[in-house]
Each structure stands twice: as C-alpha cells, then as structure tokens.
Short mmCIF file of C-alpha atoms and ligand atoms in Angstrom, two decimals:
data_model
loop_
_atom_site.label_atom_id
_atom_site.label_comp_id
_atom_site.label_asym_id
_atom_site.label_seq_id
_atom_site.Cartn_x
_atom_site.Cartn_y
_atom_site.Cartn_z
CA MET A 13 93.35 121.31 111.38
CA SER A 14 94.53 124.54 109.74
CA ASP A 15 94.25 125.22 105.98
CA LYS A 16 97.91 124.44 105.62
CA PRO A 17 98.45 121.30 107.70
CA ILE A 18 101.85 120.50 109.20
CA ILE A 19 103.07 117.20 107.84
CA GLY A 20 104.96 114.60 109.84
CA VAL A 21 106.95 111.71 108.40
CA VAL A 22 107.91 108.73 110.55
CA GLY A 23 110.86 106.80 109.08
CA VAL A 24 113.34 108.43 106.71
CA GLY A 25 114.31 105.54 104.43
CA TYR A 26 113.91 105.82 100.64
CA VAL A 27 110.18 106.45 100.78
CA GLY A 28 110.04 108.66 103.88
CA LEU A 29 112.94 110.88 102.92
CA THR A 30 111.75 111.36 99.34
CA THR A 31 108.18 111.98 100.47
CA GLY A 32 109.19 114.48 103.16
CA ALA A 33 111.64 116.38 100.98
CA CYS A 34 109.26 116.51 98.00
CA LEU A 35 106.32 117.67 100.14
CA ALA A 36 108.56 120.47 101.48
CA HIS A 37 109.62 121.24 97.90
CA ILE A 38 105.99 121.80 96.85
CA GLY A 39 105.44 124.21 99.74
CA HIS A 40 104.47 122.20 102.81
CA THR A 41 106.03 122.35 106.26
CA VAL A 42 107.40 118.91 107.09
CA VAL A 43 108.88 117.33 110.23
CA CYS A 44 110.69 114.02 109.60
CA GLY A 45 111.64 111.65 112.41
CA ASP A 46 113.68 108.48 112.65
CA VAL A 47 115.02 106.34 115.48
CA ASP A 48 118.50 106.36 113.88
CA VAL A 49 120.24 109.29 115.62
CA THR A 50 123.29 109.19 113.33
CA LYS A 51 121.11 109.32 110.24
CA ILE A 52 119.20 112.32 111.60
CA ASP A 53 122.45 114.13 112.43
CA ARG A 54 123.73 113.57 108.91
CA LEU A 55 120.46 114.69 107.35
CA ARG A 56 120.46 117.89 109.41
CA ASN A 57 123.79 118.63 107.73
CA GLY A 58 122.30 117.93 104.32
CA GLU A 59 124.12 114.56 103.96
CA ILE A 60 121.99 112.06 102.07
CA PRO A 61 122.61 108.42 103.00
CA ILE A 62 121.43 107.03 99.64
CA VAL A 63 122.12 107.53 95.94
CA GLU A 64 118.93 109.14 94.59
CA GLU A 65 118.92 111.66 91.77
CA GLY A 66 117.88 115.17 92.82
CA LEU A 67 117.33 114.29 96.49
CA THR A 68 120.39 116.10 97.88
CA GLU A 69 119.27 119.32 96.22
CA ILE A 70 115.71 119.27 97.50
CA VAL A 71 116.74 118.25 101.04
CA SER A 72 119.19 121.21 101.13
CA GLU A 73 116.48 123.47 99.76
CA GLY A 74 114.02 122.28 102.44
CA ILE A 75 116.54 122.84 105.22
CA SER A 76 117.46 126.32 104.01
CA THR A 77 113.85 127.44 103.56
CA GLY A 78 113.04 126.04 107.01
CA ARG A 79 110.22 123.92 105.59
CA LEU A 80 112.01 120.60 106.22
CA GLU A 81 113.17 119.58 109.66
CA PHE A 82 114.64 116.36 111.06
CA VAL A 83 114.03 115.14 114.60
CA VAL A 84 114.86 111.97 116.53
CA GLY A 85 111.99 109.53 117.08
CA ALA A 86 108.30 109.53 116.23
CA THR A 87 106.85 111.22 119.30
CA GLU A 88 107.90 114.77 118.42
CA VAL A 89 106.72 114.23 114.84
CA ALA A 90 103.25 113.27 116.07
CA GLU A 91 103.04 116.09 118.60
CA ARG A 92 103.76 118.71 115.95
CA SER A 93 101.85 117.42 112.91
CA ASP A 94 98.31 117.38 111.55
CA ILE A 95 98.94 114.64 108.98
CA VAL A 96 101.46 111.93 109.92
CA PHE A 97 102.91 109.69 107.18
CA LEU A 98 104.07 106.26 108.36
CA CYS A 99 107.02 105.29 106.15
CA VAL A 100 108.60 102.52 108.20
CA PRO A 101 109.81 99.22 106.69
CA THR A 102 107.57 96.20 106.18
CA PRO A 103 110.15 93.45 105.62
CA GLN A 104 109.26 89.95 104.50
CA ASP A 105 108.64 87.45 107.28
CA ASP A 106 109.79 83.83 107.11
CA ASP A 107 106.40 82.66 105.79
CA GLY A 108 106.32 85.29 102.98
CA SER A 109 103.95 87.61 104.81
CA ALA A 110 104.77 91.25 105.55
CA ASP A 111 106.21 91.85 109.01
CA LEU A 112 104.13 94.64 110.54
CA SER A 113 106.08 95.02 113.76
CA PHE A 114 107.61 98.39 112.77
CA ILE A 115 104.21 99.78 111.76
CA GLU A 116 102.62 98.55 114.96
CA ALA A 117 105.45 99.94 117.12
CA ALA A 118 105.31 103.34 115.40
CA SER A 119 101.51 103.46 115.71
CA ALA A 120 101.72 102.57 119.40
CA GLU A 121 104.30 105.31 119.96
CA ILE A 122 102.38 108.08 118.20
CA GLY A 123 98.88 107.02 119.33
CA PRO A 124 98.82 108.75 122.73
CA VAL A 125 100.45 112.01 121.50
CA LEU A 126 98.73 112.64 118.16
CA ARG A 127 96.93 115.98 117.89
CA SER A 128 93.18 115.74 118.12
CA GLY A 129 91.70 115.35 114.62
CA ALA A 130 95.03 114.26 113.11
CA ILE A 131 95.21 111.94 110.11
CA VAL A 132 97.62 109.00 110.04
CA VAL A 133 98.71 108.04 106.54
CA ASN A 134 99.96 104.53 105.83
CA LYS A 135 102.62 104.99 103.15
CA SER A 136 104.47 101.74 103.81
CA THR A 137 103.42 98.81 101.62
CA VAL A 138 101.12 96.80 103.83
CA PRO A 139 98.72 93.86 103.56
CA VAL A 140 95.08 94.57 102.95
CA GLY A 141 93.51 95.32 106.31
CA THR A 142 96.48 97.14 107.85
CA THR A 143 94.64 100.46 107.95
CA VAL A 144 92.27 98.74 110.37
CA VAL A 145 95.21 97.29 112.35
CA VAL A 146 96.80 100.76 112.75
CA ASP A 147 93.43 102.16 113.78
CA GLU A 148 93.11 99.45 116.43
CA VAL A 149 96.61 100.09 117.78
CA ILE A 150 96.01 103.85 117.97
CA GLN A 151 92.59 103.33 119.59
CA ARG A 152 91.34 106.91 119.25
CA SER A 153 88.02 107.93 117.75
CA ASP A 154 89.32 111.44 116.91
CA ILE A 155 92.05 110.04 114.60
CA THR A 156 91.51 108.78 111.03
CA VAL A 157 93.82 106.30 109.32
CA VAL A 158 94.26 106.58 105.57
CA SER A 159 96.00 104.29 103.06
CA HIS A 160 98.12 106.18 100.56
CA PRO A 161 100.38 103.83 98.56
CA GLU A 162 103.55 105.08 96.89
CA PHE A 163 104.72 104.13 93.41
CA LEU A 164 108.22 105.61 93.55
CA ARG A 165 111.03 103.88 91.72
CA GLU A 166 114.45 104.03 93.30
CA GLY A 167 116.77 106.20 91.25
CA THR A 168 113.91 108.29 89.85
CA ALA A 169 111.92 108.70 93.05
CA VAL A 170 112.03 112.51 93.15
CA ASN A 171 110.86 112.79 89.56
CA ASP A 172 108.19 110.12 90.14
CA PHE A 173 106.90 112.03 93.17
CA LEU A 174 106.70 115.36 91.38
CA HIS A 175 105.26 113.90 88.15
CA PRO A 176 103.13 110.94 89.23
CA ASP A 177 100.85 108.98 86.89
CA ARG A 178 98.28 109.14 89.69
CA VAL A 179 97.84 109.74 93.40
CA VAL A 180 95.86 107.08 95.25
CA VAL A 181 94.27 107.74 98.64
CA GLY A 182 92.01 105.24 100.36
CA ALA A 183 89.94 105.75 103.49
CA ASP A 184 86.61 104.74 104.83
CA ASP A 185 86.17 108.43 105.80
CA ARG A 186 86.13 110.32 102.46
CA SER A 187 86.79 113.75 103.96
CA ALA A 188 90.08 112.51 105.48
CA ALA A 189 91.09 111.07 102.09
CA GLU A 190 90.29 114.40 100.44
CA LYS A 191 92.48 116.28 102.95
CA VAL A 192 95.41 114.03 102.08
CA ALA A 193 94.70 114.34 98.35
CA ALA A 194 94.64 118.14 98.75
CA LEU A 195 98.34 118.06 99.67
CA TYR A 196 98.98 117.42 95.96
CA GLU A 197 96.93 120.37 94.69
CA SER A 198 99.96 121.97 93.04
CA ILE A 199 100.75 118.79 91.10
CA ASP A 200 98.97 118.13 87.84
CA THR A 201 97.84 114.51 88.15
CA GLN A 202 94.87 112.22 88.43
CA VAL A 203 93.67 111.65 92.01
CA ILE A 204 91.95 108.36 92.76
CA ILE A 205 90.03 108.16 96.02
CA THR A 206 88.91 104.74 97.19
CA ASP A 207 88.08 102.84 100.34
CA ALA A 208 91.09 101.74 102.44
CA ALA A 209 91.16 98.07 101.35
CA SER A 210 91.06 99.02 97.65
CA ALA A 211 93.98 101.43 98.03
CA GLU A 212 95.99 98.75 99.81
CA THR A 213 95.13 96.27 97.05
CA ILE A 214 96.10 98.78 94.33
CA LYS A 215 99.68 98.86 95.63
CA TYR A 216 100.11 95.08 95.63
CA ALA A 217 98.31 94.69 92.30
CA ALA A 218 100.51 97.36 90.67
CA ASN A 219 103.76 95.77 91.80
CA GLY A 220 102.44 92.28 91.03
CA PHE A 221 101.46 93.33 87.51
CA LEU A 222 104.83 94.95 86.83
CA ALA A 223 106.69 91.88 88.12
CA MET A 224 104.41 89.77 85.91
CA LYS A 225 105.39 91.82 82.84
CA ILE A 226 109.07 91.23 83.49
CA SER A 227 108.62 87.52 84.21
CA PHE A 228 106.54 87.28 81.06
CA VAL A 229 109.24 88.82 78.89
CA ASN A 230 111.90 86.70 80.56
CA ALA A 231 109.84 83.59 79.75
CA VAL A 232 109.40 84.82 76.16
CA ALA A 233 113.18 85.34 76.00
CA ALA A 234 113.69 81.72 77.05
CA MET A 235 111.29 80.68 74.33
CA CYS A 236 113.13 82.83 71.80
CA GLU A 237 116.35 80.99 72.64
CA ALA A 238 114.57 77.64 72.22
CA VAL A 239 112.95 78.42 68.87
CA GLY A 240 115.67 80.66 67.38
CA ALA A 241 113.94 84.05 67.59
CA ASP A 242 115.23 87.40 68.85
CA VAL A 243 113.44 88.88 71.87
CA VAL A 244 114.42 92.45 70.94
CA ASP A 245 112.39 92.16 67.73
CA VAL A 246 109.61 90.30 69.52
CA VAL A 247 109.28 93.08 72.14
CA GLU A 248 109.24 95.69 69.38
CA GLY A 249 106.51 93.70 67.66
CA ILE A 250 104.30 93.29 70.71
CA GLY A 251 105.17 96.58 72.43
CA SER A 252 103.90 98.65 69.53
CA ASP A 253 100.42 97.37 70.37
CA ARG A 254 99.17 100.15 72.66
CA ARG A 255 97.32 97.63 74.80
CA ILE A 256 100.66 96.02 75.66
CA GLY A 257 103.15 98.93 75.53
CA ARG A 258 106.94 98.79 75.50
CA GLU A 259 107.62 99.61 79.14
CA PHE A 260 108.77 97.02 81.62
CA LEU A 261 109.51 94.48 78.93
CA ARG A 262 113.30 94.48 79.18
CA PRO A 263 114.58 90.94 79.63
CA GLY A 264 117.25 90.53 82.27
CA PRO A 265 118.48 88.44 85.19
CA GLY A 266 115.06 88.74 86.84
CA TRP A 267 113.50 91.41 89.01
CA GLY A 268 114.87 92.29 92.43
CA GLY A 269 115.14 95.21 94.80
CA SER A 270 113.39 96.15 97.99
CA CYS A 271 109.83 95.96 96.66
CA PHE A 272 108.98 93.36 94.01
CA PRO A 273 110.39 90.30 95.82
CA LYS A 274 108.70 91.02 99.14
CA ASP A 275 105.49 92.40 97.66
CA SER A 276 105.01 89.48 95.27
CA HIS A 277 105.36 87.00 98.13
CA ALA A 278 103.10 89.13 100.33
CA LEU A 279 100.47 89.24 97.58
CA VAL A 280 100.42 85.44 97.39
CA HIS A 281 100.28 85.28 101.17
CA VAL A 282 97.49 87.86 101.56
CA ALA A 283 95.42 86.11 98.90
CA ALA A 284 95.98 82.69 100.49
CA SER A 285 95.10 83.95 103.94
CA HIS A 286 91.74 85.07 102.50
CA GLY A 287 91.17 81.72 100.79
CA TYR A 288 92.38 82.57 97.25
CA ASP A 289 95.28 80.70 95.68
CA PHE A 290 96.93 83.36 93.47
CA SER A 291 98.60 80.70 91.33
CA MET A 292 99.46 83.16 88.55
CA MET A 293 101.58 85.17 91.00
CA ARG A 294 103.25 82.00 92.22
CA GLY A 295 104.17 81.33 88.59
CA VAL A 296 105.56 84.87 88.23
CA ILE A 297 107.83 84.24 91.23
CA ALA A 298 108.87 80.79 89.97
CA VAL A 299 109.87 82.22 86.57
CA ASN A 300 111.94 84.85 88.37
CA ASP A 301 113.75 82.27 90.52
CA GLU A 302 114.41 80.17 87.42
CA GLN A 303 115.73 83.23 85.55
CA ARG A 304 118.61 83.62 87.98
CA GLU A 305 119.52 79.96 87.49
CA ARG A 306 119.34 80.42 83.72
CA MET A 307 121.95 83.19 84.00
CA VAL A 308 124.23 80.85 85.96
CA ARG A 309 123.83 78.17 83.27
CA LYS A 310 124.77 80.76 80.62
CA VAL A 311 128.03 81.41 82.47
CA GLN A 312 128.71 77.68 82.75
CA HIS A 313 128.03 77.31 79.04
CA ALA A 314 130.29 80.27 78.20
CA VAL A 315 133.27 78.73 80.03
CA GLY A 316 132.44 75.21 78.80
CA THR A 317 132.17 73.54 82.22
CA ASN A 318 129.65 73.22 85.04
CA ASP A 319 132.36 72.99 87.66
CA LEU A 320 133.58 76.53 88.20
CA ASN A 321 136.44 75.65 90.59
CA GLY A 322 139.51 77.62 89.60
CA MET A 323 137.50 79.94 87.32
CA THR A 324 137.64 83.72 87.68
CA ILE A 325 134.41 85.47 86.73
CA SER A 326 134.56 89.18 85.92
CA VAL A 327 131.29 90.86 86.85
CA LEU A 328 130.03 94.30 85.88
CA GLY A 329 127.21 95.56 88.10
CA LEU A 330 126.19 94.69 91.65
CA THR A 331 123.13 96.84 92.43
CA PHE A 332 119.64 95.51 91.68
CA LYS A 333 119.31 98.03 88.85
CA ALA A 334 121.10 101.12 87.56
CA GLY A 335 120.67 104.54 89.17
CA THR A 336 120.71 103.30 92.77
CA ASP A 337 123.28 102.01 95.26
CA ASP A 338 120.72 99.58 96.67
CA LEU A 339 121.98 95.99 96.91
CA ARG A 340 118.89 94.52 98.56
CA ASP A 341 117.62 91.43 96.75
CA SER A 342 119.88 92.20 93.83
CA PRO A 343 119.67 89.57 91.05
CA SER A 344 123.37 90.27 90.50
CA LEU A 345 124.22 89.14 94.02
CA ALA A 346 121.98 86.08 93.68
CA VAL A 347 123.78 85.03 90.49
CA ILE A 348 127.20 85.78 92.03
CA GLY A 349 126.26 83.73 95.11
CA ARG A 350 125.49 80.69 92.93
CA LEU A 351 128.69 81.15 90.89
CA ARG A 352 130.72 81.18 94.10
CA GLU A 353 128.90 78.08 95.38
CA LEU A 354 130.00 76.38 92.18
CA GLY A 355 133.62 77.24 93.00
CA ALA A 356 134.22 80.46 91.06
CA THR A 357 136.19 83.47 92.24
CA VAL A 358 134.28 86.66 91.47
CA LYS A 359 135.91 90.02 90.70
CA ALA A 360 133.32 92.74 90.34
CA TYR A 361 132.96 96.41 89.56
CA ASP A 362 130.01 98.67 90.25
CA PRO A 363 130.07 102.47 89.97
CA THR A 364 128.45 102.82 93.41
CA ALA A 365 130.89 100.44 95.14
CA THR A 366 134.22 102.22 94.76
CA GLY A 367 136.56 103.68 97.36
CA THR A 368 135.96 102.63 100.94
CA LEU A 369 132.84 100.51 101.14
CA SER A 370 130.16 101.39 103.69
CA LEU A 371 129.34 98.85 106.40
CA VAL A 372 126.10 98.05 104.57
CA GLN A 373 127.97 97.42 101.32
CA GLU A 374 130.53 95.27 103.12
CA SER A 375 127.79 93.12 104.60
CA PHE A 376 126.29 92.47 101.14
CA LEU A 377 129.59 92.10 99.28
CA SER A 378 131.61 89.87 101.58
CA GLY A 379 133.50 87.20 99.62
CA ILE A 380 133.38 89.23 96.39
CA SER A 381 136.59 90.89 95.26
CA VAL A 382 135.30 94.42 94.58
CA GLN A 383 137.43 96.31 92.05
CA GLN A 384 137.87 100.05 91.46
CA SER A 385 137.44 100.05 87.69
CA ILE A 386 136.00 98.11 84.79
CA ASP A 387 139.55 97.30 83.62
CA GLU A 388 140.53 95.85 86.99
CA ALA A 389 137.37 93.71 87.07
CA MET A 390 138.02 92.41 83.55
CA SER A 391 141.68 91.61 84.15
CA GLU A 392 142.38 87.82 83.93
CA GLY A 393 138.68 86.91 83.91
CA ASP A 394 137.65 83.65 82.22
CA VAL A 395 134.34 85.24 81.29
CA LEU A 396 132.81 88.72 81.55
CA VAL A 397 129.27 88.84 82.93
CA ILE A 398 127.22 92.05 82.79
CA LEU A 399 124.58 91.96 85.54
CA THR A 400 123.36 95.55 86.03
CA GLU A 401 122.39 97.96 83.24
CA TRP A 402 124.68 100.89 84.17
CA PRO A 403 124.93 103.15 81.09
CA GLU A 404 128.74 103.11 81.15
CA PHE A 405 128.72 99.36 80.41
CA THR A 406 126.88 100.05 77.13
CA SER A 407 130.00 101.65 75.70
CA LEU A 408 132.34 98.91 76.92
CA ASP A 409 135.73 99.04 75.18
CA LEU A 410 135.69 95.63 73.50
CA GLU A 411 139.35 95.81 72.44
CA ARG A 412 140.33 96.28 76.07
CA ALA A 413 137.99 93.49 77.12
CA LYS A 414 139.69 91.16 74.64
CA ALA A 415 143.14 92.25 75.81
CA LEU A 416 142.43 92.05 79.55
CA LEU A 417 140.27 88.92 79.83
CA SER A 418 142.05 85.60 79.82
CA GLY A 419 138.95 84.06 78.28
CA SER A 420 136.96 85.41 75.34
CA ALA A 421 133.31 85.18 76.37
CA ILE A 422 130.77 87.85 77.32
CA VAL A 423 127.47 86.99 79.00
CA ASP A 424 125.28 90.09 78.77
CA THR A 425 122.29 89.51 81.05
CA ARG A 426 120.91 93.01 80.34
CA ASN A 427 121.23 92.96 76.53
CA LEU A 428 123.33 96.13 76.63
CA LEU A 429 125.75 95.25 73.85
CA ASP A 430 125.28 94.61 70.16
CA PRO A 431 125.92 90.90 69.55
CA GLN A 432 127.41 91.47 66.05
CA THR A 433 129.85 94.10 67.32
CA VAL A 434 131.00 91.87 70.18
CA ARG A 435 131.52 88.93 67.85
CA ALA A 436 133.32 91.14 65.33
CA ALA A 437 135.75 92.04 68.14
CA GLY A 438 136.66 88.36 68.44
CA LEU A 439 134.64 87.60 71.57
CA THR A 440 131.72 85.22 72.02
CA TYR A 441 128.39 86.74 73.03
CA ASP A 442 125.38 85.42 74.89
CA GLY A 443 122.55 87.78 75.81
CA VAL A 444 119.03 87.02 77.02
CA GLY A 445 116.76 85.78 74.24
CA ARG A 446 119.06 87.02 71.46
CA LEU A 447 119.76 85.08 68.28
CA ALA A 448 122.81 82.81 68.67
C1 UDX B 528 109.33 99.25 92.02
C2 UDX B 528 108.10 99.88 91.33
O1 UDX B 528 108.43 100.21 89.98
C3 UDX B 528 107.63 101.11 92.07
O2 UDX B 528 106.46 101.63 91.49
C4 UDX B 528 107.35 100.71 93.55
O3 UDX B 528 106.94 101.81 94.30
C5 UDX B 528 108.59 100.08 94.17
O4 UDX B 528 109.02 98.97 93.38
P1 UDX B 528 111.94 99.75 92.12
O5 UDX B 528 112.04 98.55 93.01
O6 UDX B 528 112.67 100.98 92.49
O7 UDX B 528 110.41 100.18 91.93
O8 UDX B 528 112.51 99.31 90.70
P2 UDX B 528 111.96 99.09 89.22
O9 UDX B 528 112.53 100.12 88.33
O10 UDX B 528 110.51 98.89 89.18
O11 UDX B 528 112.70 97.71 88.87
C6 UDX B 528 112.46 96.53 89.67
C7 UDX B 528 113.27 95.37 89.14
O12 UDX B 528 112.81 94.95 87.85
C8 UDX B 528 114.77 95.68 88.96
O13 UDX B 528 115.50 94.54 89.38
C9 UDX B 528 114.90 95.91 87.46
O14 UDX B 528 116.19 95.67 86.97
C10 UDX B 528 113.89 94.91 86.93
N1 UDX B 528 113.36 95.26 85.60
C11 UDX B 528 112.61 96.38 85.44
C12 UDX B 528 113.60 94.41 84.53
O15 UDX B 528 114.28 93.37 84.67
N2 UDX B 528 113.05 94.71 83.32
C13 UDX B 528 112.28 95.81 83.13
O16 UDX B 528 111.82 96.01 81.98
C14 UDX B 528 112.06 96.68 84.21
#
C-alpha cells in the first residue's frame, strides 16, 4: 500500500456519499460505487439525491479536482482501492435483528478482486461480530477487516465528518487500524483505537444512549404534565449539571429516522442473542412507542373527541427531523397514520415536500393531502399539529392561523411556540410537558 492509499466506497447512500465526498475534500483520492446506475449517472453530473447541507458543494469540488469518482458496482471500486469502505444498508429484519445480506453480498463481490494487502472497512452499523463475518466471506489471509463506526447526523453530516468528537477504529490487527486512523491526520480530533468487537459495540451503545436520553426527557415531560411542572425549566435545571448536559434533551413526538429505531432494536437483539436481556433498552423503546400514542391523544383532546371521523387535521412537518428530507421511520408519519386510522383527513406541509413529489416521497406520503404552503395546510383545519421542528414553524403567523383554521387549537409536539403568545392570540395550546 502506498503512502497515500486510494480509497474505495461501496454504497453511496447518506453515509457512503458523505464519507466519500468528505475524504476527497480532505485530500484523498476516492472511488465510489453503487449498484444504482441512475444514481451514479446523476452523481457524475453533480446532482445530489438527498437534502444534506454542504454536500452538493463538496461533491462538485471532488469531481472538479478529479479526487472523487463514481463508478457502477463494487468490483471496480475494489480493484482500484487500497482501503475499501463498506457503506451498504443494514435494514431491520422481522425479528429486530440487523439484516446483513447487503454486507455479505458486497463482501462476496469484492473478495476475489481486492488488491493484495487491502483493508476492508465496515462503516455500516452492524451487530457485534460482523467484522468476523465479513472476514469469513472474503476468505483471504492478505486482507484485514476493520470496524470503523460513523456518528454522522443527517442534515449536519458534512460538518460532523469534518469536525468529529472522535474517530473510532477497531481491529484485531492494530497496524490496519492505524492505517485507517491515519486517513484523518488533517482533522483535529481524538482517535480511539480498539479491538473490532469494542468498536462495533461503541456504535450501538452511542445510539442507544442518545435514544435513552430522549426517551428519558419524554418520560419526564409526561411526568411534568401529571404533576403540573414545566419540562423546559426542568431541562434547564438538570442540563446545567455538566454531568448531564443540555444536548439531546428536547422533548418531542419520540425519536425516529434511519438509525435509532433499527439500532435500538438491534441492540436488544444482539444482547439477547448473547444471553443478556437489555431490559433498560426495551424500556427506552417502549417509552418511544408510547410517546407517539401520547401525541395522538393530545390531538383527540384538542378537538374534544376520540372519534376523528369527519375531522381535518392540519399538520406542519413530515420528515423525521428538520434539516433533512428523510421520511424513514418519521414520528410525524407514525402519528399521522394513527390519526387517519381514527378517521381523520390529514392536510400537511413540509418544506422538503413541495412541487412534484419524488417516487420515494409518494410511497411514504400516500393518503396524505400534501400542501404547497403553511397557509394551505392550515386552511379549514380543526386543529393544527406541529410535528417536525423546521425553523420556519417557530415564527408561525398566529393571526393567520386563527383566521385560516376552522378550529382554534394548536398541538405543538416540538415545543416550538411560546404557550402564552399562542393563548394571547386566542388559540388553545398544548405542547409536550408544558404547563397547562
Ligand atoms: C443519529 C445519531 O445522532 C448519529 O450519531 C448516528 O450516526 C445516526 O443516528 P440522526 O438519525 O441523523 O443521527 O438524527 P438525530 O439528530 O440524532 O435525531 C434522531 C431522532 O431523535 C430524531 O427523530 C429527532 O427529532 C429526535 N430527537 C433528537 C429528539 O426528539 N430530541 C432531541 O433532543 C434530539
């Protein structure tokens, strides 16, 4: 392997594309491959298939400097690279475990054509022991497999990559781990080198802990409602303790997205398959499921009836959080699904779902009347429900809301609005854990 290894990336989803483009941005030569020919064609023209701040710019930069290239399939990536990042999906299987079929297929494809002495880097979130599985599929003594978990948040992934809290690399062969860690030489961060199983566990434990923080604050919010306290003050009071911190303590409709739901279930599953009942994590998941139901009950309470037949619900926000167009496992869609089951008609607005919807968006949003503006979504609604924390909803024009809605209630599941101001505008307000 030369001093400046060529990097390959297999799978250009959120993680693969960000990783490849950012590695090119910090000076590496990167070849990215994907089985999706249309996606590769679009990327070659600098078209980014996802909403991700800063990504378009660094992909264009990589293409124009010649350091970032897109090819079809994994074989060419492996043939041309010294370090190959596997960034393929690990979806949740029916039993809660992670489905490794994409990882296994990619490993089988690259195995025979990898350069001698190459390093394969597992970037996908995988159960403990997958480094060994990949090694067994590749079946070559001249190849080392390394676990290198990512901690990128959608919406801020580029920034997270370039300014990480830490870089974790795990391998049973320390020199291979050091070669991967050396890719980040130009980034000022802490590098943690571990064995493979520890690195794999770090990823699950990090996501599990973060999900636990949110479930905890959502449970505290429920308690605040029961005892007549305000969760905003409570979070200020506990968050100022440096051991606790303020981050990841925003109450809401529960956590969602492409990582926390599948990783939390996988963590329970991995633990159980090794004989440990991770009951705390099961509780974290149960609180999250309950949180979505709590939001539905708030809507029922706001309109004064459990039967929502004939009701029109105006919804603001469809994505699982702000800053992304990702609808996967969105709490908003879960709540909307329940409202529709109860008979409601849902009119919704989201800043990333305007104009002609993509096929992916259509598949997630079928049955929802998607509107082009906040005003259109609010028009004739019996209740206004805010489900995603897009900044533009924070400055909602309450006079217009009052004029356009046929009802007078706001359910603010992200605590974006000031309860007093909403009430002063002649509307009722229900947030999460706020004083009545
Ligand atoms: C997460 C991890 O943060 C990241 O490190 C990992 O690599 C992938 O999974 P992401 O799924 O992009 O990232 O979103 P994140 O910002 O962590 O939010 C996850 C969910 O929690 C969202 O539904 C969000 O709305 C919710 N959330 C987050 C809260 O409800 N309250 C909070 O305080 C923070």
